[in-house]
Tab-separated table of C-alpha atoms in Angstrom:
chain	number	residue	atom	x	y	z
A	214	UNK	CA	17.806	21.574	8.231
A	215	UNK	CA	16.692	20.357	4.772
A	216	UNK	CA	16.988	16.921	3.651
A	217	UNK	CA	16.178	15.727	-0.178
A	218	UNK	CA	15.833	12.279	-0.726
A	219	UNK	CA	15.228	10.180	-4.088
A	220	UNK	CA	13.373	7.527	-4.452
A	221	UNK	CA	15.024	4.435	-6.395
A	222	UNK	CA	17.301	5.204	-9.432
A	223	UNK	CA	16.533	3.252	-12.183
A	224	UNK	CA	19.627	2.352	-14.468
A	225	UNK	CA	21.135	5.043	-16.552
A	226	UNK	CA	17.755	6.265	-17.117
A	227	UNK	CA	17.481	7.433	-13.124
A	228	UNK	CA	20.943	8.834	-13.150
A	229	UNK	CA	19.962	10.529	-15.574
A	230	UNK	CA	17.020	11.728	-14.484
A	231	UNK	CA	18.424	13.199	-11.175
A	232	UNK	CA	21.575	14.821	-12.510
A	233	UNK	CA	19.816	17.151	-14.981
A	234	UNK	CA	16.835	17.513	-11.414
A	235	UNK	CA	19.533	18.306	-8.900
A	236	UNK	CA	20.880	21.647	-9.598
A	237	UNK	CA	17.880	23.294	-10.027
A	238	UNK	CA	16.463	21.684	-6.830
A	239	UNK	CA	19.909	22.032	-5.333
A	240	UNK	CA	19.605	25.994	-6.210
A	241	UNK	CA	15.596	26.157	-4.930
A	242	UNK	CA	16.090	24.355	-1.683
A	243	UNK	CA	19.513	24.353	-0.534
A	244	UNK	CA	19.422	20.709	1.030
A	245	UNK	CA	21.686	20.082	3.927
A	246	UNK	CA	21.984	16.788	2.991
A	247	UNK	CA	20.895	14.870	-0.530
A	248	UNK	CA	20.202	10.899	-0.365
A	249	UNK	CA	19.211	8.200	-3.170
A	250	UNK	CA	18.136	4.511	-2.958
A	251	UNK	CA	20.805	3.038	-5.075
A	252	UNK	CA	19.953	-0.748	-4.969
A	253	UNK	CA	19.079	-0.387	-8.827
A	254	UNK	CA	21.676	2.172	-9.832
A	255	UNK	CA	23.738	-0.339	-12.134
A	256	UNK	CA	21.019	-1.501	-15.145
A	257	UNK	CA	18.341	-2.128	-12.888
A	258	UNK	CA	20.177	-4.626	-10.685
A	259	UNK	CA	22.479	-3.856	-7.619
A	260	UNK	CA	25.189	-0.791	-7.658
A	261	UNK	CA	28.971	-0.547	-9.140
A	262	UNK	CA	32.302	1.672	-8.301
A	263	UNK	CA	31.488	3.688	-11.420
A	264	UNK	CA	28.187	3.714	-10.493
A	265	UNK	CA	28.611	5.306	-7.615
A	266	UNK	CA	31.259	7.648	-8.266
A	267	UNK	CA	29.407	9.027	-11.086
A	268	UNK	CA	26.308	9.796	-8.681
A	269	UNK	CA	28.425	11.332	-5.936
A	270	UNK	CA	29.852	13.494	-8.196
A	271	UNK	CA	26.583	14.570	-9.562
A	272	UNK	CA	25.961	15.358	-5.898
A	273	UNK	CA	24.616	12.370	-3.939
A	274	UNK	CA	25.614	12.779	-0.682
A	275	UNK	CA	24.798	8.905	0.564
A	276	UNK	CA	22.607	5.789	-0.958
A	277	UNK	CA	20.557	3.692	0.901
A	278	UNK	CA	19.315	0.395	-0.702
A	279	UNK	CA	17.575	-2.853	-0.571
A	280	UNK	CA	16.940	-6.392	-1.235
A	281	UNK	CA	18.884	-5.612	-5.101
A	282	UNK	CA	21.920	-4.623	-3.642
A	283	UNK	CA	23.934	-7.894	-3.796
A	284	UNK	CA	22.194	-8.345	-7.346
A	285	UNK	CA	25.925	-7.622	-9.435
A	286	UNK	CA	29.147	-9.308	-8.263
A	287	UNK	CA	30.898	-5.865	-8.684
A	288	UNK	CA	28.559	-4.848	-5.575
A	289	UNK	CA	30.763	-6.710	-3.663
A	290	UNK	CA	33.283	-4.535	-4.647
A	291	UNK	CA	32.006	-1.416	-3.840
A	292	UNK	CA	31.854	-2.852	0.046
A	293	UNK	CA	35.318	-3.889	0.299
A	294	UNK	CA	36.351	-0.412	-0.905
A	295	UNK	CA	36.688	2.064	2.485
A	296	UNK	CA	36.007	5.292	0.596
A	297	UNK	CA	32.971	3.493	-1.329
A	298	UNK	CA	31.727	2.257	1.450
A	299	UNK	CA	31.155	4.965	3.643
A	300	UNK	CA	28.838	6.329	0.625
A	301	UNK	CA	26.291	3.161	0.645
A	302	UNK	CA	24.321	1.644	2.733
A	303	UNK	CA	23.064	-1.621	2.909
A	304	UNK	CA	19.654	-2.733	5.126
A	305	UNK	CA	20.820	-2.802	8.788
A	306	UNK	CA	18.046	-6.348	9.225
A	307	UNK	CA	20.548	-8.297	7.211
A	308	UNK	CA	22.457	-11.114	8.826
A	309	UNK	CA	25.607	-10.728	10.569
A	310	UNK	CA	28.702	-10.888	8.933
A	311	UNK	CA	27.707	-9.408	5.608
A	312	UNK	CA	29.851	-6.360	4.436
A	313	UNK	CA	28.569	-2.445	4.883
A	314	UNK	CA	26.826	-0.773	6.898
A	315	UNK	CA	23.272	-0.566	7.974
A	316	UNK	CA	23.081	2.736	9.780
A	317	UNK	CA	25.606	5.678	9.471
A	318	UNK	CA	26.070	8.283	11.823
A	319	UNK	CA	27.542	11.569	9.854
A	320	UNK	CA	28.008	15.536	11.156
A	321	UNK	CA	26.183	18.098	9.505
A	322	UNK	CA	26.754	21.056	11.059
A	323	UNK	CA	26.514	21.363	14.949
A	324	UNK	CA	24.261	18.284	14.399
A	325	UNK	CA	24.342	14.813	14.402
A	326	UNK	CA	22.464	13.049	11.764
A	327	UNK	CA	22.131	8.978	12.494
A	328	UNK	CA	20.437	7.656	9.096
A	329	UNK	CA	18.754	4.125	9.028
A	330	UNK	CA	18.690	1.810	6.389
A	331	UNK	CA	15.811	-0.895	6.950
A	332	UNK	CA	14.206	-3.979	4.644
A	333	UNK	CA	10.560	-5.125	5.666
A	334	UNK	CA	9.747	-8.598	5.315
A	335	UNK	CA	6.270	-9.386	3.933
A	336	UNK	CA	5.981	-10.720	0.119
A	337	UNK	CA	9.399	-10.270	-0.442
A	338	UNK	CA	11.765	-13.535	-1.671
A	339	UNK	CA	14.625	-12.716	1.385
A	340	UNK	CA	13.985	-13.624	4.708
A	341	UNK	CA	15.984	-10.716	6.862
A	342	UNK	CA	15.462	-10.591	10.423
A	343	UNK	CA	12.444	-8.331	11.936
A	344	UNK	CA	12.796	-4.301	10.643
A	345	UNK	CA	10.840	-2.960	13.475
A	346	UNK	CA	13.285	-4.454	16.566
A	347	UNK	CA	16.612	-4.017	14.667
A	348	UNK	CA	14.993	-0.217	14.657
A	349	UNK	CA	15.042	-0.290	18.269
A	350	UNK	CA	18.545	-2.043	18.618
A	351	UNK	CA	20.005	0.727	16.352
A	352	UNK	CA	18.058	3.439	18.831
A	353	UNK	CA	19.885	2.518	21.480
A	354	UNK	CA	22.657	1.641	20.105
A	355	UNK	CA	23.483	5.158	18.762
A	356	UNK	CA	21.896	6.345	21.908
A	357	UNK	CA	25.259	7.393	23.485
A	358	UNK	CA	26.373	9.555	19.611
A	359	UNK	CA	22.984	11.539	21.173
A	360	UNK	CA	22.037	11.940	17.419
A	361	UNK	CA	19.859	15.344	17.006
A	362	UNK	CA	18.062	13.682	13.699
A	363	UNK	CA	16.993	10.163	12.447
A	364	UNK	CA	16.231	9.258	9.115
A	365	UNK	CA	15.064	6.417	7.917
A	366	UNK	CA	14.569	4.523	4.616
A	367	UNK	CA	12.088	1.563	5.179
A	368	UNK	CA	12.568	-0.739	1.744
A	369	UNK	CA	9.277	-2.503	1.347
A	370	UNK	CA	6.533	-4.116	-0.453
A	371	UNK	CA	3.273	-3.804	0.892
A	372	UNK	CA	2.148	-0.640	2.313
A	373	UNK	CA	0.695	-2.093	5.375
A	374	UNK	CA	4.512	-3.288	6.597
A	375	UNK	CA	5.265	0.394	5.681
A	376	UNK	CA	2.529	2.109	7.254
A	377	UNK	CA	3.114	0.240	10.814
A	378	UNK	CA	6.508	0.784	10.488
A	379	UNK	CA	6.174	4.624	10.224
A	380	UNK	CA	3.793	4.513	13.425
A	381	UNK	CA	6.123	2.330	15.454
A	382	UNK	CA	8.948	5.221	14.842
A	383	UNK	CA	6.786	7.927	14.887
A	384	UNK	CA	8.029	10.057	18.111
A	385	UNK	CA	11.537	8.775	17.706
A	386	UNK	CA	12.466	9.237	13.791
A	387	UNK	CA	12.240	12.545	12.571
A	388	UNK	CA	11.849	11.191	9.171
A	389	UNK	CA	10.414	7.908	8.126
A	390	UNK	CA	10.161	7.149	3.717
A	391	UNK	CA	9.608	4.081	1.614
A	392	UNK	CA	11.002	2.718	-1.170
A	393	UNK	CA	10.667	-0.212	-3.162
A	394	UNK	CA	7.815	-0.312	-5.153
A	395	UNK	CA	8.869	2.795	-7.889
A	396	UNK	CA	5.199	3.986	-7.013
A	397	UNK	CA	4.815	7.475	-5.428
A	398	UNK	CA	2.339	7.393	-3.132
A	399	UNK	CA	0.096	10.842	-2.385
A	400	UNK	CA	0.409	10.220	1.928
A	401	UNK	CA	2.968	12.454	2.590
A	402	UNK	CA	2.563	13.794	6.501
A	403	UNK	CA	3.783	14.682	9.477
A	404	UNK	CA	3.130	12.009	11.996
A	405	UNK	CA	2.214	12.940	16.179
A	406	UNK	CA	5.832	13.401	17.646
A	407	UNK	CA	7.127	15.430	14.463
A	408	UNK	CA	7.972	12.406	12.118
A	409	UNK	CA	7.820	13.149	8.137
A	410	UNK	CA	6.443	10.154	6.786
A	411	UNK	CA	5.274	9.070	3.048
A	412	UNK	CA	4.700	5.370	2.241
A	413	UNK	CA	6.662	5.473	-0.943
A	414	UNK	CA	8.310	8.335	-2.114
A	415	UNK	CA	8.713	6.670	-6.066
A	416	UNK	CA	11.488	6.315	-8.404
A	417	UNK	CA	14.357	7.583	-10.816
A	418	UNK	CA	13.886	7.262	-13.991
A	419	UNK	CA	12.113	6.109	-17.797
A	420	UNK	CA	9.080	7.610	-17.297
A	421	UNK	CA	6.769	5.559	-20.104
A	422	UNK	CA	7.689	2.324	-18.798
A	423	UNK	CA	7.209	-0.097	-16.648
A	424	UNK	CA	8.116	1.155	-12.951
A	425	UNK	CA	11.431	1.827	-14.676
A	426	UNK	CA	11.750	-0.612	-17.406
A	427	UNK	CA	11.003	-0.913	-21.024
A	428	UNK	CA	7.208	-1.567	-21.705
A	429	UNK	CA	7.217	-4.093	-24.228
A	430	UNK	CA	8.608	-6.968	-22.988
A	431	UNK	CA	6.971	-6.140	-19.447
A	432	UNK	CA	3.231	-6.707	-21.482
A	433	UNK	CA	4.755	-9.541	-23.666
A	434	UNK	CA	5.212	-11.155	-19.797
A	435	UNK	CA	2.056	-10.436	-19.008
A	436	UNK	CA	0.594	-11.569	-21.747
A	437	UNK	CA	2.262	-14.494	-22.304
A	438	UNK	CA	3.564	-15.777	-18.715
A	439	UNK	CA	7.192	-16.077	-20.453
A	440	UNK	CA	9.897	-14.687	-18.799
A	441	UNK	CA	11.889	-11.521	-20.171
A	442	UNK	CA	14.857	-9.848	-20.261
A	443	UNK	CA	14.531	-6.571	-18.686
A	444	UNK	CA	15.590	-3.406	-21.165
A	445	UNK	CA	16.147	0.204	-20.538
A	446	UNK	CA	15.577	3.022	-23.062
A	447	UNK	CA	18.259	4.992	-23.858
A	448	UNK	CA	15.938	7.799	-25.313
A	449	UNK	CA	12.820	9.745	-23.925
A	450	UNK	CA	11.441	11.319	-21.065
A	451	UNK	CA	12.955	10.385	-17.680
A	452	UNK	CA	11.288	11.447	-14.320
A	453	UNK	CA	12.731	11.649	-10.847
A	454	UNK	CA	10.442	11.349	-7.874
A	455	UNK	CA	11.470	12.136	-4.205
A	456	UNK	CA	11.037	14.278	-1.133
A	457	UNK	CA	11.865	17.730	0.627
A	458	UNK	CA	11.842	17.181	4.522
A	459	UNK	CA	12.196	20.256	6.580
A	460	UNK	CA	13.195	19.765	10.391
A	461	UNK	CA	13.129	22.525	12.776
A	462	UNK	CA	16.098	22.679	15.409
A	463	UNK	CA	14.723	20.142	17.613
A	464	UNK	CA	15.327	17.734	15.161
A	465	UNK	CA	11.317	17.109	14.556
A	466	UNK	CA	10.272	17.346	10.990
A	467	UNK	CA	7.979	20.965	9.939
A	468	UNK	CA	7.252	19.741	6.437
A	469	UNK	CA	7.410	17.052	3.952
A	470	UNK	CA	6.811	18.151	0.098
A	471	UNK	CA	6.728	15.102	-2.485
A	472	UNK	CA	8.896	16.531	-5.710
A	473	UNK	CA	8.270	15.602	-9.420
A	474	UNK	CA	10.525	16.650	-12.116
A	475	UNK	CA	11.144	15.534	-15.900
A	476	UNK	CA	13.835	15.584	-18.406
A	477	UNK	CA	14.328	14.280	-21.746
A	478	UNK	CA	17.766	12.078	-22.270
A	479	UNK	CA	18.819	11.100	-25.974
């Protein structure tokens, strides 16, 4: 089984970016199954129903996301929609009672694939509960579905949190990647037990800016400790970073490849 995953798309710019990257990676790997972090699919900030229908019908199979998510009021509405829904999740470590779903169970195949959604905790302004026991709930909680693979997107900040994160599921995921910080990282492994792991697999999207944004106003910030509105180009080059994860039948991961491609939009 093949699994490609995207890092974080960035606004128009990342859709952009990963519907002129898909077919041809679509065509040289064949993925089983194709997944995106979508918690800045709408501007930068949070996802949409258009949004998301545009993106599954470029050929995103499911999103996973992250502390953005609830960033647009029209996120709300993509939760309270049943066919939406089932397309997007949001981190399992939230609070009870919100809307979504933080792990989804789906067939592929003979198999079945149980696919984690996860937000860490350190430096981040939202206080969810702890990532690494609402892993272990979800573990036995699905226990029962006996799901043949686990895949997990861990949405964090520092790469310590991450790191630790990958260890304490190494044996048990058969696929661990982070997201977050629009920064691929070159640690892409397989961890003892068969568990594909990379710290941060990177991000959809303008590819001369700012982790995904404009420049100029991001150095005028700097420079000047004002704040900024954030802008997106609708111009240039565009990148799209992500992962190929191979698993043998056993559900243990053979290889993890880190994938780079580039388009121009205008």
């Amino acid at each position: 089984m093949k699994i490609l995953v995207f890092g974080d798309l960035m606004g128009r710019p990342g859709r952009a970016a990963v519907k002129a990257a898909l077919p041809r990676l679509k065509e040289k790997y064949a993925p089983d199954l194709v997944i995106a972090n979508g918690e800045n699919l709408a501007h930068g900030r949070g996802v949409t129903p258009d949004t998301v229908k545009e993106m599954v019908a470029a050929g995103i199979d499911l999103f996973t996301s992250g502390n953005h998510v609830w960033d647009r009021s029209e996120s709300w509405d993509v939760f309270s929609d049943p066919n939406l829904r089932e397309r997007v999740l949001r981190p399992a470590n939230y609070p009870p009672g919100l809307p979504g779903d933080g792990a989804k169970l789906l067939t592929i195949g003979a198999k079945n694939v149980l696919v984690v959604n996860l937000l860490g905790r350190a430096l981040l302004r939202v206080t969810p509960d702890d990532p690494f026991r609402a892993f272990d709930r979800l573990i036995n909680e699905f226990a029962s579905k006996r799901p043949d693979v686990v895949l997990v997107d861990f949405h964090a900040e520092t790469t310590s949190e991450k790191v630790a994160f990958g260890w304490h599921a190494a044996g048990r995921a058969s696929a661990v990647w982070g997201t977050h910080t629009h920064v691929a990282t070159a640690d892409a492994r397989i961890l003892p037990g068969g568990t594909a792991y990379a710290t941060d697999i990177g991000f959809c999207g303008l590819r001369d800016g700012v982790i995904g944004v404009n420049r100029e106003p991001i150095l005028q910030h700097f420079l000047t400790g004002l704040p900024i509105r954030e802008e997106f180009a609708e111009t240039g080059q565009v990148e799209a970073w992500g992962v190929i994860i191979e698993l043998g039948v056993d559900g243990r991961a053979v290889s993890i490849q880190t994938l780079h491609e580039t388009a121009e939009i205008g």
